[in-house]
Amino acid sequence: MEREVMASYETKKIFEVRVFESLDEMATDLAEFISQVSEISVKESGYFAIALSGGPLTRHMRKLCEAPYNKTLDWSKWYVFWAEERAVAKNHAESNYKLTKEEFLSKVPIPNGHVYSINDNATVEEAATDYEFVIRQLVKIRTVGVSESNDCPKFDLILLNIGPDGHVASLFPNHPALELKDDWVTYITDSPEPPPERITFTLPVINSASNIAIVATGEDKAKAVSSAISDCNEGLGATPVPARMVQPTDGKLVWFLDEAAASSLEAGNDAYKNQY
């Protein structure tokens, strides 16, 4: 059974939390959410620009590969990007592209030319520069929209995981990359999780999206989830975790949580207890 709560804090941040008793229920609801955003985007602009993350996220998207979505969605209008990638070869076990290809892209008819993977033959710095250039060209022709409040790309949907430390994409706590304002895509060489070299969307790009979904499962994410969305920013230190900095400028943020990931919300915040 799904439980929802609407919450707000720091005046700017409005979001929705959905909690599920099972991963299957989460996958079903996530598929419907993505389907609805896709249909609206295609109707309004003729395209659906979606940015994915690594980790278990693509497994949670598995229902899109099944009926009815595999037949009803207009896959020819999908344009697929990555909000983060590891600086490894595309066939490397830690490649987000490889994982997405195996678990999602190989099972749906998205045109190959609409899948924008990262250049794995370049240095991590060059790969970040190249990826930003590609996105800028697509913004010029409005395959990817543009934010009305800044010149950032306005992806129709960005899907994110959250790490136990509260990181999203490859934006880690206290990292200088969190402070970037003008870059769309950046790179890091000192990821606290292997592999160390990664490229990532910056916060301004993430926050410019029309829709953002953050998916979290497991008890090891509970403290990070609570630190990101509870009214009191406690649990992982005084500095806000990166996930808490996800504040859509003019868009919608939805959290998809299993009960384990939401457990600290229920245990530590009476307001959430009463509104689920």
PDB file of C-alpha atoms in Angstrom:
ATOM      1  CA  MET A   1       0.000   0.000   0.000  1.00  0.00           C
ATOM      2  CA  GLU A   2       1.241   3.456  -0.904  1.00  0.00           C
ATOM      3  CA  ARG A   3       1.261   6.277   1.608  1.00  0.00           C
ATOM      4  CA  GLU A   4       1.803   9.892   0.650  1.00  0.00           C
ATOM      5  CA  VAL A   5       2.703  13.085   2.414  1.00  0.00           C
ATOM      6  CA  MET A   6       3.115  16.601   1.135  1.00  0.00           C
ATOM      7  CA  ALA A   7       5.749  18.622   2.921  1.00  0.00           C
ATOM      8  CA  SER A   8       7.566  21.910   2.651  1.00  0.00           C
ATOM      9  CA  TYR A   9      10.430  23.673   4.350  1.00  0.00           C
ATOM     10  CA  GLU A  10      12.839  26.510   3.847  1.00  0.00           C
ATOM     11  CA  THR A  11       9.993  28.242   1.950  1.00  0.00           C
ATOM     12  CA  LYS A  12      11.338  27.110  -1.409  1.00  0.00           C
ATOM     13  CA  LYS A  13      11.140  23.368  -1.117  1.00  0.00           C
ATOM     14  CA  ILE A  14       7.839  21.668  -1.858  1.00  0.00           C
ATOM     15  CA  PHE A  15       7.878  17.946  -2.406  1.00  0.00           C
ATOM     16  CA  GLU A  16       5.848  14.777  -2.266  1.00  0.00           C
ATOM     17  CA  VAL A  17       6.838  11.596  -0.449  1.00  0.00           C
ATOM     18  CA  ARG A  18       5.494   8.207  -1.492  1.00  0.00           C
ATOM     19  CA  VAL A  19       6.173   5.209   0.726  1.00  0.00           C
ATOM     20  CA  PHE A  20       5.594   1.615  -0.414  1.00  0.00           C
ATOM     21  CA  GLU A  21       5.290  -1.669   1.429  1.00  0.00           C
ATOM     22  CA  SER A  22       7.026  -3.604  -1.348  1.00  0.00           C
ATOM     23  CA  LEU A  23       9.546  -2.940  -4.099  1.00  0.00           C
ATOM     24  CA  ASP A  24       7.057  -4.299  -6.620  1.00  0.00           C
ATOM     25  CA  GLU A  25       4.518  -1.654  -5.624  1.00  0.00           C
ATOM     26  CA  MET A  26       7.213   0.991  -5.890  1.00  0.00           C
ATOM     27  CA  ALA A  27       8.201  -0.177  -9.367  1.00  0.00           C
ATOM     28  CA  THR A  28       4.560  -0.132 -10.479  1.00  0.00           C
ATOM     29  CA  ASP A  29       4.002   3.404  -9.234  1.00  0.00           C
ATOM     30  CA  LEU A  30       7.327   4.658 -10.593  1.00  0.00           C
ATOM     31  CA  ALA A  31       6.485   3.260 -14.029  1.00  0.00           C
ATOM     32  CA  GLU A  32       3.127   5.033 -13.995  1.00  0.00           C
ATOM     33  CA  PHE A  33       4.762   8.271 -12.862  1.00  0.00           C
ATOM     34  CA  ILE A  34       7.374   8.131 -15.642  1.00  0.00           C
ATOM     35  CA  SER A  35       4.690   7.191 -18.169  1.00  0.00           C
ATOM     36  CA  GLN A  36       2.548  10.185 -17.250  1.00  0.00           C
ATOM     37  CA  VAL A  37       5.476  12.611 -17.420  1.00  0.00           C
ATOM     38  CA  SER A  38       6.481  11.127 -20.781  1.00  0.00           C
ATOM     39  CA  GLU A  39       3.008  11.485 -22.261  1.00  0.00           C
ATOM     40  CA  ILE A  40       2.620  15.071 -21.047  1.00  0.00           C
ATOM     41  CA  SER A  41       6.057  16.069 -22.327  1.00  0.00           C
ATOM     42  CA  VAL A  42       5.519  14.537 -25.767  1.00  0.00           C
ATOM     43  CA  LYS A  43       2.135  16.232 -26.040  1.00  0.00           C
ATOM     44  CA  GLU A  44       3.543  19.628 -25.057  1.00  0.00           C
ATOM     45  CA  SER A  45       6.896  19.651 -26.866  1.00  0.00           C
ATOM     46  CA  GLY A  46       7.098  16.587 -29.076  1.00  0.00           C
ATOM     47  CA  TYR A  47       9.973  15.144 -27.023  1.00  0.00           C
ATOM     48  CA  PHE A  48      10.671  13.486 -23.697  1.00  0.00           C
ATOM     49  CA  ALA A  49      14.148  14.220 -22.308  1.00  0.00           C
ATOM     50  CA  ILE A  50      14.994  11.993 -19.349  1.00  0.00           C
ATOM     51  CA  ALA A  51      18.243  11.793 -17.373  1.00  0.00           C
ATOM     52  CA  LEU A  52      19.051   8.613 -15.469  1.00  0.00           C
ATOM     53  CA  SER A  53      21.418   7.679 -12.661  1.00  0.00           C
ATOM     54  CA  GLY A  54      23.279   4.512 -11.826  1.00  0.00           C
ATOM     55  CA  GLY A  55      22.950   2.015  -9.035  1.00  0.00           C
ATOM     56  CA  PRO A  56      19.689   0.101  -8.628  1.00  0.00           C
ATOM     57  CA  LEU A  57      17.577   2.756 -10.347  1.00  0.00           C
ATOM     58  CA  THR A  58      17.139   0.986 -13.680  1.00  0.00           C
ATOM     59  CA  ARG A  59      15.930  -2.147 -11.891  1.00  0.00           C
ATOM     60  CA  HIS A  60      13.145  -0.086 -10.355  1.00  0.00           C
ATOM     61  CA  MET A  61      12.177   0.991 -13.903  1.00  0.00           C
ATOM     62  CA  ARG A  62      11.599  -2.595 -15.030  1.00  0.00           C
ATOM     63  CA  LYS A  63       7.806  -2.264 -15.267  1.00  0.00           C
ATOM     64  CA  LEU A  64       8.238   0.115 -18.216  1.00  0.00           C
ATOM     65  CA  CYS A  65       9.552  -2.861 -20.190  1.00  0.00           C
ATOM     66  CA  GLU A  66       6.271  -4.713 -19.637  1.00  0.00           C
ATOM     67  CA  ALA A  67       2.677  -4.302 -20.777  1.00  0.00           C
ATOM     68  CA  PRO A  68       1.048  -1.897 -21.146  1.00  0.00           C
ATOM     69  CA  TYR A  69       3.925   0.584 -21.258  1.00  0.00           C
ATOM     70  CA  ASN A  70       6.133  -1.264 -23.735  1.00  0.00           C
ATOM     71  CA  LYS A  71       3.320  -0.900 -26.279  1.00  0.00           C
ATOM     72  CA  THR A  72       1.622   2.352 -25.316  1.00  0.00           C
ATOM     73  CA  LEU A  73       4.531   4.743 -24.732  1.00  0.00           C
ATOM     74  CA  ASP A  74       5.854   6.654 -27.737  1.00  0.00           C
ATOM     75  CA  TRP A  75       9.424   5.445 -27.368  1.00  0.00           C
ATOM     76  CA  SER A  76      10.474   7.202 -30.577  1.00  0.00           C
ATOM     77  CA  LYS A  77      10.147  10.534 -28.745  1.00  0.00           C
ATOM     78  CA  TRP A  78      12.379   9.543 -25.811  1.00  0.00           C
ATOM     79  CA  TYR A  79      15.822  11.130 -25.480  1.00  0.00           C
ATOM     80  CA  VAL A  80      17.961   9.493 -22.808  1.00  0.00           C
ATOM     81  CA  PHE A  81      20.824  11.095 -20.869  1.00  0.00           C
ATOM     82  CA  TRP A  82      22.761  10.347 -17.715  1.00  0.00           C
ATOM     83  CA  ALA A  83      22.855  12.671 -14.706  1.00  0.00           C
ATOM     84  CA  GLU A  84      26.043  10.889 -13.679  1.00  0.00           C
ATOM     85  CA  GLU A  85      28.485   8.428 -15.130  1.00  0.00           C
ATOM     86  CA  ARG A  86      31.662   6.696 -14.077  1.00  0.00           C
ATOM     87  CA  ALA A  87      34.763   7.382 -16.188  1.00  0.00           C
ATOM     88  CA  VAL A  88      35.095   3.786 -17.330  1.00  0.00           C
ATOM     89  CA  ALA A  89      34.611   1.972 -20.619  1.00  0.00           C
ATOM     90  CA  LYS A  90      31.015   1.391 -21.715  1.00  0.00           C
ATOM     91  CA  ASN A  91      31.454  -2.361 -21.298  1.00  0.00           C
ATOM     92  CA  HIS A  92      32.948  -2.013 -17.801  1.00  0.00           C
ATOM     93  CA  ALA A  93      31.013  -3.592 -14.933  1.00  0.00           C
ATOM     94  CA  GLU A  94      30.748  -0.201 -13.176  1.00  0.00           C
ATOM     95  CA  SER A  95      29.435   1.671 -16.211  1.00  0.00           C
ATOM     96  CA  ASN A  96      25.998   3.174 -15.674  1.00  0.00           C
ATOM     97  CA  TYR A  97      25.474   2.956 -19.431  1.00  0.00           C
ATOM     98  CA  LYS A  98      26.153  -0.801 -19.407  1.00  0.00           C
ATOM     99  CA  LEU A  99      23.725  -1.376 -16.537  1.00  0.00           C
ATOM    100  CA  THR A 100      21.027   0.719 -18.184  1.00  0.00           C
ATOM    101  CA  LYS A 101      21.575  -0.958 -21.547  1.00  0.00           C
ATOM    102  CA  GLU A 102      21.237  -4.440 -20.089  1.00  0.00           C
ATOM    103  CA  GLU A 103      18.283  -3.804 -17.801  1.00  0.00           C
ATOM    104  CA  PHE A 104      16.274  -1.212 -19.714  1.00  0.00           C
ATOM    105  CA  LEU A 105      17.429   0.102 -23.091  1.00  0.00           C
ATOM    106  CA  SER A 106      17.780  -3.346 -24.663  1.00  0.00           C
ATOM    107  CA  LYS A 107      14.144  -4.085 -23.805  1.00  0.00           C
ATOM    108  CA  VAL A 108      12.415  -0.985 -25.225  1.00  0.00           C
ATOM    109  CA  PRO A 109      12.487   0.473 -28.769  1.00  0.00           C
ATOM    110  CA  ILE A 110      14.203   3.812 -28.080  1.00  0.00           C
ATOM    111  CA  PRO A 111      16.173   4.801 -31.218  1.00  0.00           C
ATOM    112  CA  ASN A 112      19.917   4.405 -30.716  1.00  0.00           C
ATOM    113  CA  GLY A 113      20.437   7.951 -31.929  1.00  0.00           C
ATOM    114  CA  HIS A 114      18.349   9.229 -29.025  1.00  0.00           C
ATOM    115  CA  VAL A 115      20.627   7.700 -26.387  1.00  0.00           C
ATOM    116  CA  TYR A 116      23.346  10.129 -25.320  1.00  0.00           C
ATOM    117  CA  SER A 117      26.038   8.226 -23.511  1.00  0.00           C
ATOM    118  CA  ILE A 118      29.262   9.751 -22.289  1.00  0.00           C
ATOM    119  CA  ASN A 119      32.467   9.627 -24.333  1.00  0.00           C
ATOM    120  CA  ASP A 120      34.461   6.806 -22.782  1.00  0.00           C
ATOM    121  CA  ASN A 121      37.504   7.434 -24.971  1.00  0.00           C
ATOM    122  CA  ALA A 122      38.267  10.821 -23.434  1.00  0.00           C
ATOM    123  CA  THR A 123      39.696  11.977 -20.130  1.00  0.00           C
ATOM    124  CA  VAL A 124      37.113  12.620 -17.459  1.00  0.00           C
ATOM    125  CA  GLU A 125      37.553  16.382 -17.920  1.00  0.00           C
ATOM    126  CA  GLU A 126      37.140  16.134 -21.699  1.00  0.00           C
ATOM    127  CA  ALA A 127      34.144  13.837 -21.295  1.00  0.00           C
ATOM    128  CA  ALA A 128      32.387  16.382 -19.072  1.00  0.00           C
ATOM    129  CA  THR A 129      33.112  19.189 -21.543  1.00  0.00           C
ATOM    130  CA  ASP A 130      31.908  17.084 -24.479  1.00  0.00           C
ATOM    131  CA  TYR A 131      28.704  16.091 -22.694  1.00  0.00           C
ATOM    132  CA  GLU A 132      27.847  19.678 -21.824  1.00  0.00           C
ATOM    133  CA  PHE A 133      28.469  20.683 -25.462  1.00  0.00           C
ATOM    134  CA  VAL A 134      26.093  17.969 -26.699  1.00  0.00           C
ATOM    135  CA  ILE A 135      23.376  19.107 -24.294  1.00  0.00           C
ATOM    136  CA  ARG A 136      23.864  22.767 -25.289  1.00  0.00           C
ATOM    137  CA  GLN A 137      23.353  21.844 -28.944  1.00  0.00           C
ATOM    138  CA  LEU A 138      20.138  20.001 -28.102  1.00  0.00           C
ATOM    139  CA  VAL A 139      18.905  22.949 -26.037  1.00  0.00           C
ATOM    140  CA  LYS A 140      19.463  25.221 -29.054  1.00  0.00           C
ATOM    141  CA  ILE A 141      17.047  23.144 -31.124  1.00  0.00           C
ATOM    142  CA  ARG A 142      14.748  22.601 -28.120  1.00  0.00           C
ATOM    143  CA  THR A 143      14.995  18.827 -28.071  1.00  0.00           C
ATOM    144  CA  VAL A 144      15.838  19.618 -24.467  1.00  0.00           C
ATOM    145  CA  GLY A 145      13.906  22.560 -23.052  1.00  0.00           C
ATOM    146  CA  VAL A 146      15.404  25.620 -21.411  1.00  0.00           C
ATOM    147  CA  SER A 147      14.583  26.999 -17.988  1.00  0.00           C
ATOM    148  CA  GLU A 148      12.639  30.246 -17.930  1.00  0.00           C
ATOM    149  CA  SER A 149      14.505  31.464 -14.851  1.00  0.00           C
ATOM    150  CA  ASN A 150      18.058  30.721 -16.055  1.00  0.00           C
ATOM    151  CA  ASP A 151      19.765  29.383 -19.153  1.00  0.00           C
ATOM    152  CA  CYS A 152      20.006  25.841 -17.820  1.00  0.00           C
ATOM    153  CA  PRO A 153      18.553  22.893 -19.696  1.00  0.00           C
ATOM    154  CA  LYS A 154      15.099  21.914 -18.478  1.00  0.00           C
ATOM    155  CA  PHE A 155      14.952  18.151 -18.585  1.00  0.00           C
ATOM    156  CA  ASP A 156      11.461  16.726 -18.459  1.00  0.00           C
ATOM    157  CA  LEU A 157      12.529  14.227 -15.796  1.00  0.00           C
ATOM    158  CA  ILE A 158      15.691  13.542 -13.832  1.00  0.00           C
ATOM    159  CA  LEU A 159      15.790  10.274 -11.881  1.00  0.00           C
ATOM    160  CA  LEU A 160      18.176  10.107  -8.945  1.00  0.00           C
ATOM    161  CA  ASN A 161      19.318   7.682  -6.285  1.00  0.00           C
ATOM    162  CA  ILE A 162      20.435   8.805  -2.841  1.00  0.00           C
ATOM    163  CA  GLY A 163      23.488   7.314  -1.159  1.00  0.00           C
ATOM    164  CA  PRO A 164      23.835   6.507   2.544  1.00  0.00           C
ATOM    165  CA  ASP A 165      25.849   9.738   2.858  1.00  0.00           C
ATOM    166  CA  GLY A 166      23.088  11.758   1.197  1.00  0.00           C
ATOM    167  CA  HIS A 167      24.791  12.182  -2.181  1.00  0.00           C
ATOM    168  CA  VAL A 168      22.812  12.432  -5.393  1.00  0.00           C
ATOM    169  CA  ALA A 169      24.188  11.983  -8.914  1.00  0.00           C
ATOM    170  CA  SER A 170      27.934  12.217  -8.216  1.00  0.00           C
ATOM    171  CA  LEU A 171      27.571  15.229  -5.942  1.00  0.00           C
ATOM    172  CA  PHE A 172      29.038  14.190  -2.619  1.00  0.00           C
ATOM    173  CA  PRO A 173      28.841  15.932   0.776  1.00  0.00           C
ATOM    174  CA  ASN A 174      31.143  18.934   1.207  1.00  0.00           C
ATOM    175  CA  HIS A 175      32.508  18.586  -2.331  1.00  0.00           C
ATOM    176  CA  PRO A 176      33.400  21.779  -4.267  1.00  0.00           C
ATOM    177  CA  ALA A 177      31.242  20.554  -7.169  1.00  0.00           C
ATOM    178  CA  LEU A 178      28.183  21.445  -5.070  1.00  0.00           C
ATOM    179  CA  GLU A 179      29.085  25.133  -5.368  1.00  0.00           C
ATOM    180  CA  LEU A 180      29.235  25.315  -9.165  1.00  0.00           C
ATOM    181  CA  LYS A 181      26.747  27.780 -10.637  1.00  0.00           C
ATOM    182  CA  ASP A 182      27.605  28.200 -14.326  1.00  0.00           C
ATOM    183  CA  ASP A 183      28.667  24.720 -15.422  1.00  0.00           C
ATOM    184  CA  TRP A 184      26.011  22.280 -16.570  1.00  0.00           C
ATOM    185  CA  VAL A 185      28.214  19.199 -16.373  1.00  0.00           C
ATOM    186  CA  THR A 186      31.318  18.787 -14.252  1.00  0.00           C
ATOM    187  CA  TYR A 187      33.758  16.088 -13.280  1.00  0.00           C
ATOM    188  CA  ILE A 188      35.335  14.800 -10.102  1.00  0.00           C
ATOM    189  CA  THR A 189      38.480  12.754  -9.588  1.00  0.00           C
ATOM    190  CA  ASP A 190      38.114  12.067  -5.884  1.00  0.00           C
ATOM    191  CA  SER A 191      34.831  10.247  -5.425  1.00  0.00           C
ATOM    192  CA  PRO A 192      34.646   8.696  -1.950  1.00  0.00           C
ATOM    193  CA  GLU A 193      33.108   5.676  -3.647  1.00  0.00           C
ATOM    194  CA  PRO A 194      34.941   3.785  -6.409  1.00  0.00           C
ATOM    195  CA  PRO A 195      35.634   4.482  -9.164  1.00  0.00           C
ATOM    196  CA  PRO A 196      37.104   7.899  -8.254  1.00  0.00           C
ATOM    197  CA  GLU A 197      36.621   9.603 -11.638  1.00  0.00           C
ATOM    198  CA  ARG A 198      33.062  10.555 -12.576  1.00  0.00           C
ATOM    199  CA  ILE A 199      31.072  13.143 -14.443  1.00  0.00           C
ATOM    200  CA  THR A 200      27.878  14.622 -13.072  1.00  0.00           C
ATOM    201  CA  PHE A 201      25.144  17.156 -13.668  1.00  0.00           C
ATOM    202  CA  THR A 202      25.485  20.182 -11.422  1.00  0.00           C
ATOM    203  CA  LEU A 203      22.838  21.296  -8.944  1.00  0.00           C
ATOM    204  CA  PRO A 204      21.557  24.159 -11.156  1.00  0.00           C
ATOM    205  CA  VAL A 205      20.813  21.659 -13.935  1.00  0.00           C
ATOM    206  CA  ILE A 206      19.159  19.186 -11.583  1.00  0.00           C
ATOM    207  CA  ASN A 207      17.057  21.916  -9.986  1.00  0.00           C
ATOM    208  CA  SER A 208      15.956  23.253 -13.377  1.00  0.00           C
ATOM    209  CA  ALA A 209      14.185  20.018 -14.325  1.00  0.00           C
ATOM    210  CA  SER A 210      10.417  19.932 -14.748  1.00  0.00           C
ATOM    211  CA  ASN A 211      10.255  16.786 -12.650  1.00  0.00           C
ATOM    212  CA  ILE A 212      12.724  15.124 -10.294  1.00  0.00           C
ATOM    213  CA  ALA A 213      12.276  11.721  -8.692  1.00  0.00           C
ATOM    214  CA  ILE A 214      14.580  10.462  -5.954  1.00  0.00           C
ATOM    215  CA  VAL A 215      14.405   6.739  -5.250  1.00  0.00           C
ATOM    216  CA  ALA A 216      15.642   5.198  -2.000  1.00  0.00           C
ATOM    217  CA  THR A 217      15.381   1.680  -0.660  1.00  0.00           C
ATOM    218  CA  GLY A 218      16.890  -0.021   2.353  1.00  0.00           C
ATOM    219  CA  GLU A 219      17.560   0.837   5.966  1.00  0.00           C
ATOM    220  CA  ASP A 220      21.058   2.088   5.114  1.00  0.00           C
ATOM    221  CA  LYS A 221      19.433   5.067   3.367  1.00  0.00           C
ATOM    222  CA  ALA A 222      17.082   5.966   6.240  1.00  0.00           C
ATOM    223  CA  LYS A 223      19.307   8.501   7.987  1.00  0.00           C
ATOM    224  CA  ALA A 224      20.208  10.222   4.697  1.00  0.00           C
ATOM    225  CA  VAL A 225      16.547  10.396   3.673  1.00  0.00           C
ATOM    226  CA  SER A 226      15.602  11.902   7.017  1.00  0.00           C
ATOM    227  CA  SER A 227      18.427  14.449   6.792  1.00  0.00           C
ATOM    228  CA  ALA A 228      17.306  15.395   3.290  1.00  0.00           C
ATOM    229  CA  ILE A 229      13.605  15.939   3.856  1.00  0.00           C
ATOM    230  CA  SER A 230      12.844  16.283   7.568  1.00  0.00           C
ATOM    231  CA  ASP A 231      12.147  19.716   9.038  1.00  0.00           C
ATOM    232  CA  CYS A 232      15.199  19.469  11.278  1.00  0.00           C
ATOM    233  CA  ASN A 233      18.444  18.902   9.408  1.00  0.00           C
ATOM    234  CA  GLU A 234      20.089  16.419  11.715  1.00  0.00           C
ATOM    235  CA  GLY A 235      21.701  13.034  11.505  1.00  0.00           C
ATOM    236  CA  LEU A 236      24.629  13.481   9.129  1.00  0.00           C
ATOM    237  CA  GLY A 237      26.155  16.706  10.415  1.00  0.00           C
ATOM    238  CA  ALA A 238      25.348  20.393  10.304  1.00  0.00           C
ATOM    239  CA  THR A 239      26.100  20.819   6.587  1.00  0.00           C
ATOM    240  CA  PRO A 240      23.045  19.989   4.442  1.00  0.00           C
ATOM    241  CA  VAL A 241      23.403  16.727   2.566  1.00  0.00           C
ATOM    242  CA  PRO A 242      23.404  17.119  -1.223  1.00  0.00           C
ATOM    243  CA  ALA A 243      19.957  15.535  -1.535  1.00  0.00           C
ATOM    244  CA  ARG A 244      18.558  18.337   0.639  1.00  0.00           C
ATOM    245  CA  MET A 245      19.907  20.813  -1.916  1.00  0.00           C
ATOM    246  CA  VAL A 246      17.658  19.349  -4.598  1.00  0.00           C
ATOM    247  CA  GLN A 247      15.115  22.158  -4.717  1.00  0.00           C
ATOM    248  CA  PRO A 248      13.341  22.482  -8.073  1.00  0.00           C
ATOM    249  CA  THR A 249      13.279  26.060  -9.333  1.00  0.00           C
ATOM    250  CA  ASP A 250      10.003  25.585 -11.140  1.00  0.00           C
ATOM    251  CA  GLY A 251       9.290  21.896 -11.043  1.00  0.00           C
ATOM    252  CA  LYS A 252       8.064  18.942  -9.026  1.00  0.00           C
ATOM    253  CA  LEU A 253      10.062  16.716  -6.667  1.00  0.00           C
ATOM    254  CA  VAL A 254       8.760  13.276  -5.698  1.00  0.00           C
ATOM    255  CA  TRP A 255      10.451  10.833  -3.332  1.00  0.00           C
ATOM    256  CA  PHE A 256       9.857   7.113  -3.862  1.00  0.00           C
ATOM    257  CA  LEU A 257      10.731   5.223  -0.657  1.00  0.00           C
ATOM    258  CA  ASP A 258      10.314   1.764   0.714  1.00  0.00           C
ATOM    259  CA  GLU A 259       9.397   1.459   4.379  1.00  0.00           C
ATOM    260  CA  ALA A 260      12.980   0.803   5.445  1.00  0.00           C
ATOM    261  CA  ALA A 261      14.266   3.984   3.767  1.00  0.00           C
ATOM    262  CA  ALA A 262      11.396   5.945   5.332  1.00  0.00           C
ATOM    263  CA  SER A 263      11.831   4.445   8.792  1.00  0.00           C
ATOM    264  CA  SER A 264      13.682   7.396  10.319  1.00  0.00           C
ATOM    265  CA  LEU A 265      10.958   9.766   9.151  1.00  0.00           C
ATOM    266  CA  GLU A 266       8.370   7.782  11.043  1.00  0.00           C
ATOM    267  CA  ALA A 267      10.516   7.289  14.107  1.00  0.00           C
ATOM    268  CA  GLY A 268      11.875  10.791  14.395  1.00  0.00           C
ATOM    269  CA  ASN A 269       9.279  13.175  13.083  1.00  0.00           C
ATOM    270  CA  ASP A 270       5.774  13.264  14.540  1.00  0.00           C
ATOM    271  CA  ALA A 271       4.522  15.433  11.699  1.00  0.00           C
ATOM    272  CA  TYR A 272       5.365  12.703   9.203  1.00  0.00           C
ATOM    273  CA  LYS A 273       3.885  10.079  11.519  1.00  0.00           C
ATOM    274  CA  ASN A 274       0.559  11.843  11.558  1.00  0.00           C
ATOM    275  CA  GLN A 275       0.342  12.618   7.868  1.00  0.00           C
ATOM    276  CA  TYR A 276       1.240   9.270   6.296  1.00  0.00           C
TER     277      TYR A 276
END
